[in-house]
Amino acid sequence: MTLDAIDRRILAELQRDGRITNQALAEKVGLSATPCLRRVKRLEEAGILRGYVAVVDQKAVDLPVSVFISIKLERQREEDLDRFAEAVSRWPEVMECYLMTGQRDYLMRVVCADLPAYERFLKARLTRLDGIASIESSFALAQVKHTNVLPIG
């Protein structure tokens, strides 16, 4: 699907405010309500708009600790990569996980309440997976920037 300038404005507005009414969205992008809704539906059906979520403050729900974990597997065979990805996708503490190039195979971000909670995650989940050669953890001291808004402009 090719995005035109109006599609991009719709996406930019929805990223800023996913609860905006269709009427308000239409006014912001210069359309009437019906064509605007039709475009939004088309973006949803194409999988470009994958959903709408509430952004929850991590600290407000007692999960102030972010840990970035670099993982190296013993082997990088497809079945090993698939097994790791399948396990990680089931763990609610893992916010993001990326297959990487370079010296490490995966980089993930985990959230937890405190250091003992991270230790429990490490011992109960991560170290119990077969095929992990090494784990390196780095604790975030402060979040400098976080956004869910893609630079579609």
PDB file of N, CA, C and O in Angstrom, residues 26-52:
ATOM      1  N   ALA A  26     -10.529  14.131  11.140  1.00  0.00           N
ATOM      2  CA  ALA A  26     -10.862  14.604   9.794  1.00  0.00           C
ATOM      3  C   ALA A  26     -10.561  16.096   9.654  1.00  0.00           C
ATOM      4  O   ALA A  26      -9.983  16.530   8.646  1.00  0.00           O
ATOM      5  N   GLU A  27     -10.916  16.872  10.653  1.00  0.00           N
ATOM      6  CA  GLU A  27     -10.647  18.316  10.607  1.00  0.00           C
ATOM      7  C   GLU A  27      -9.147  18.595  10.562  1.00  0.00           C
ATOM      8  O   GLU A  27      -8.691  19.459   9.810  1.00  0.00           O
ATOM      9  N   LYS A  28      -8.378  17.860  11.337  1.00  0.00           N
ATOM     10  CA  LYS A  28      -6.926  18.088  11.388  1.00  0.00           C
ATOM     11  C   LYS A  28      -6.235  17.747  10.069  1.00  0.00           C
ATOM     12  O   LYS A  28      -5.222  18.349   9.731  1.00  0.00           O
ATOM     13  N   VAL A  29      -6.760  16.753   9.350  1.00  0.00           N
ATOM     14  CA  VAL A  29      -6.103  16.342   8.096  1.00  0.00           C
ATOM     15  C   VAL A  29      -6.780  16.910   6.851  1.00  0.00           C
ATOM     16  O   VAL A  29      -6.347  16.625   5.735  1.00  0.00           O
ATOM     17  N   GLY A  30      -7.835  17.705   7.043  1.00  0.00           N
ATOM     18  CA  GLY A  30      -8.475  18.369   5.918  1.00  0.00           C
ATOM     19  C   GLY A  30      -9.423  17.509   5.101  1.00  0.00           C
ATOM     20  O   GLY A  30      -9.542  17.691   3.892  1.00  0.00           O
ATOM     21  N   LEU A  31     -10.104  16.582   5.768  1.00  0.00           N
ATOM     22  CA  LEU A  31     -11.100  15.744   5.095  1.00  0.00           C
ATOM     23  C   LEU A  31     -12.440  15.875   5.806  1.00  0.00           C
ATOM     24  O   LEU A  31     -12.511  16.357   6.933  1.00  0.00           O
ATOM     25  N   SER A  32     -13.480  15.384   5.154  1.00  0.00           N
ATOM     26  CA  SER A  32     -14.741  15.229   5.866  1.00  0.00           C
ATOM     27  C   SER A  32     -14.697  13.881   6.587  1.00  0.00           C
ATOM     28  O   SER A  32     -13.806  13.053   6.345  1.00  0.00           O
ATOM     29  N   ALA A  33     -15.638  13.646   7.487  1.00  0.00           N
ATOM     30  CA  ALA A  33     -15.598  12.477   8.376  1.00  0.00           C
ATOM     31  C   ALA A  33     -15.612  11.140   7.626  1.00  0.00           C
ATOM     32  O   ALA A  33     -14.842  10.235   7.955  1.00  0.00           O
ATOM     33  N   THR A  34     -16.456  10.992   6.637  1.00  0.00           N
ATOM     34  CA  THR A  34     -16.597   9.699   5.958  1.00  0.00           C
ATOM     35  C   THR A  34     -15.327   9.280   5.212  1.00  0.00           C
ATOM     36  O   THR A  34     -14.844   8.161   5.403  1.00  0.00           O
ATOM     37  N   PRO A  35     -14.738  10.131   4.381  1.00  0.00           N
ATOM     38  CA  PRO A  35     -13.489   9.722   3.724  1.00  0.00           C
ATOM     39  C   PRO A  35     -12.353   9.485   4.716  1.00  0.00           C
ATOM     40  O   PRO A  35     -11.512   8.605   4.503  1.00  0.00           O
ATOM     41  N   CYS A  36     -12.348  10.236   5.808  1.00  0.00           N
ATOM     42  CA  CYS A  36     -11.318  10.039   6.822  1.00  0.00           C
ATOM     43  C   CYS A  36     -11.466   8.658   7.448  1.00  0.00           C
ATOM     44  O   CYS A  36     -10.482   7.920   7.568  1.00  0.00           O
ATOM     45  N   LEU A  37     -12.669   8.290   7.822  1.00  0.00           N
ATOM     46  CA  LEU A  37     -12.914   6.983   8.418  1.00  0.00           C
ATOM     47  C   LEU A  37     -12.561   5.870   7.433  1.00  0.00           C
ATOM     48  O   LEU A  37     -11.970   4.849   7.817  1.00  0.00           O
ATOM     49  N   ARG A  38     -12.866   6.075   6.180  1.00  0.00           N
ATOM     50  CA  ARG A  38     -12.551   5.088   5.148  1.00  0.00           C
ATOM     51  C   ARG A  38     -11.029   4.881   5.070  1.00  0.00           C
ATOM     52  O   ARG A  38     -10.548   3.757   4.972  1.00  0.00           O
ATOM     53  N   ARG A  39     -10.268   5.958   5.139  1.00  0.00           N
ATOM     54  CA  ARG A  39      -8.810   5.857   5.101  1.00  0.00           C
ATOM     55  C   ARG A  39      -8.270   5.148   6.345  1.00  0.00           C
ATOM     56  O   ARG A  39      -7.359   4.328   6.249  1.00  0.00           O
ATOM     57  N   VAL A  40      -8.813   5.476   7.505  1.00  0.00           N
ATOM     58  CA  VAL A  40      -8.369   4.821   8.740  1.00  0.00           C
ATOM     59  C   VAL A  40      -8.634   3.320   8.654  1.00  0.00           C
ATOM     60  O   VAL A  40      -7.765   2.508   8.976  1.00  0.00           O
ATOM     61  N   LYS A  41      -9.799   2.943   8.202  1.00  0.00           N
ATOM     62  CA  LYS A  41     -10.138   1.519   8.050  1.00  0.00           C
ATOM     63  C   LYS A  41      -9.180   0.837   7.072  1.00  0.00           C
ATOM     64  O   LYS A  41      -8.734  -0.288   7.309  1.00  0.00           O
ATOM     65  N   ARG A  42      -8.853   1.516   5.994  1.00  0.00           N
ATOM     66  CA  ARG A  42      -7.926   0.960   4.998  1.00  0.00           C
ATOM     67  C   ARG A  42      -6.532   0.770   5.618  1.00  0.00           C
ATOM     68  O   ARG A  42      -5.878  -0.247   5.399  1.00  0.00           O
ATOM     69  N   LEU A  43      -6.093   1.727   6.426  1.00  0.00           N
ATOM     70  CA  LEU A  43      -4.798   1.620   7.106  1.00  0.00           C
ATOM     71  C   LEU A  43      -4.810   0.463   8.112  1.00  0.00           C
ATOM     72  O   LEU A  43      -3.812  -0.238   8.270  1.00  0.00           O
ATOM     73  N   GLU A  44      -5.932   0.257   8.775  1.00  0.00           N
ATOM     74  CA  GLU A  44      -6.067  -0.864   9.711  1.00  0.00           C
ATOM     75  C   GLU A  44      -6.041  -2.190   8.954  1.00  0.00           C
ATOM     76  O   GLU A  44      -5.326  -3.122   9.339  1.00  0.00           O
ATOM     77  N   GLU A  45      -6.814  -2.288   7.885  1.00  0.00           N
ATOM     78  CA  GLU A  45      -6.887  -3.527   7.114  1.00  0.00           C
ATOM     79  C   GLU A  45      -5.545  -3.889   6.476  1.00  0.00           C
ATOM     80  O   GLU A  45      -5.220  -5.068   6.336  1.00  0.00           O
ATOM     81  N   ALA A  46      -4.760  -2.884   6.123  1.00  0.00           N
ATOM     82  CA  ALA A  46      -3.447  -3.120   5.521  1.00  0.00           C
ATOM     83  C   ALA A  46      -2.404  -3.493   6.572  1.00  0.00           C
ATOM     84  O   ALA A  46      -1.279  -3.847   6.229  1.00  0.00           O
ATOM     85  N   GLY A  47      -2.773  -3.404   7.851  1.00  0.00           N
ATOM     86  CA  GLY A  47      -1.836  -3.747   8.916  1.00  0.00           C
ATOM     87  C   GLY A  47      -0.872  -2.634   9.267  1.00  0.00           C
ATOM     88  O   GLY A  47       0.060  -2.836  10.055  1.00  0.00           O
ATOM     89  N   ILE A  48      -1.062  -1.462   8.693  1.00  0.00           N
ATOM     90  CA  ILE A  48      -0.203  -0.322   9.021  1.00  0.00           C
ATOM     91  C   ILE A  48      -0.577   0.206  10.402  1.00  0.00           C
ATOM     92  O   ILE A  48       0.288   0.500  11.222  1.00  0.00           O
ATOM     93  N   LEU A  49      -1.853   0.314  10.677  1.00  0.00           N
ATOM     94  CA  LEU A  49      -2.352   0.590  12.028  1.00  0.00           C
ATOM     95  C   LEU A  49      -2.656  -0.770  12.645  1.00  0.00           C
ATOM     96  O   LEU A  49      -3.625  -1.423  12.280  1.00  0.00           O
ATOM     97  N   ARG A  50      -1.799  -1.190  13.578  1.00  0.00           N
ATOM     98  CA  ARG A  50      -1.930  -2.534  14.141  1.00  0.00           C
ATOM     99  C   ARG A  50      -2.771  -2.574  15.395  1.00  0.00           C
ATOM    100  O   ARG A  50      -3.117  -3.650  15.866  1.00  0.00           O
ATOM    101  N   GLY A  51      -3.076  -1.433  15.981  1.00  0.00           N
ATOM    102  CA  GLY A  51      -3.873  -1.425  17.191  1.00  0.00           C
ATOM    103  C   GLY A  51      -3.779  -0.092  17.891  1.00  0.00           C
ATOM    104  O   GLY A  51      -3.060   0.808  17.465  1.00  0.00           O
ATOM    105  N   TYR A  52      -4.506   0.014  18.978  1.00  0.00           N
ATOM    106  CA  TYR A  52      -4.534   1.232  19.784  1.00  0.00           C
ATOM    107  C   TYR A  52      -4.298   0.815  21.224  1.00  0.00           C
ATOM    108  O   TYR A  52      -4.908  -0.133  21.708  1.00  0.00           O
TER     109      TYR A  52
END
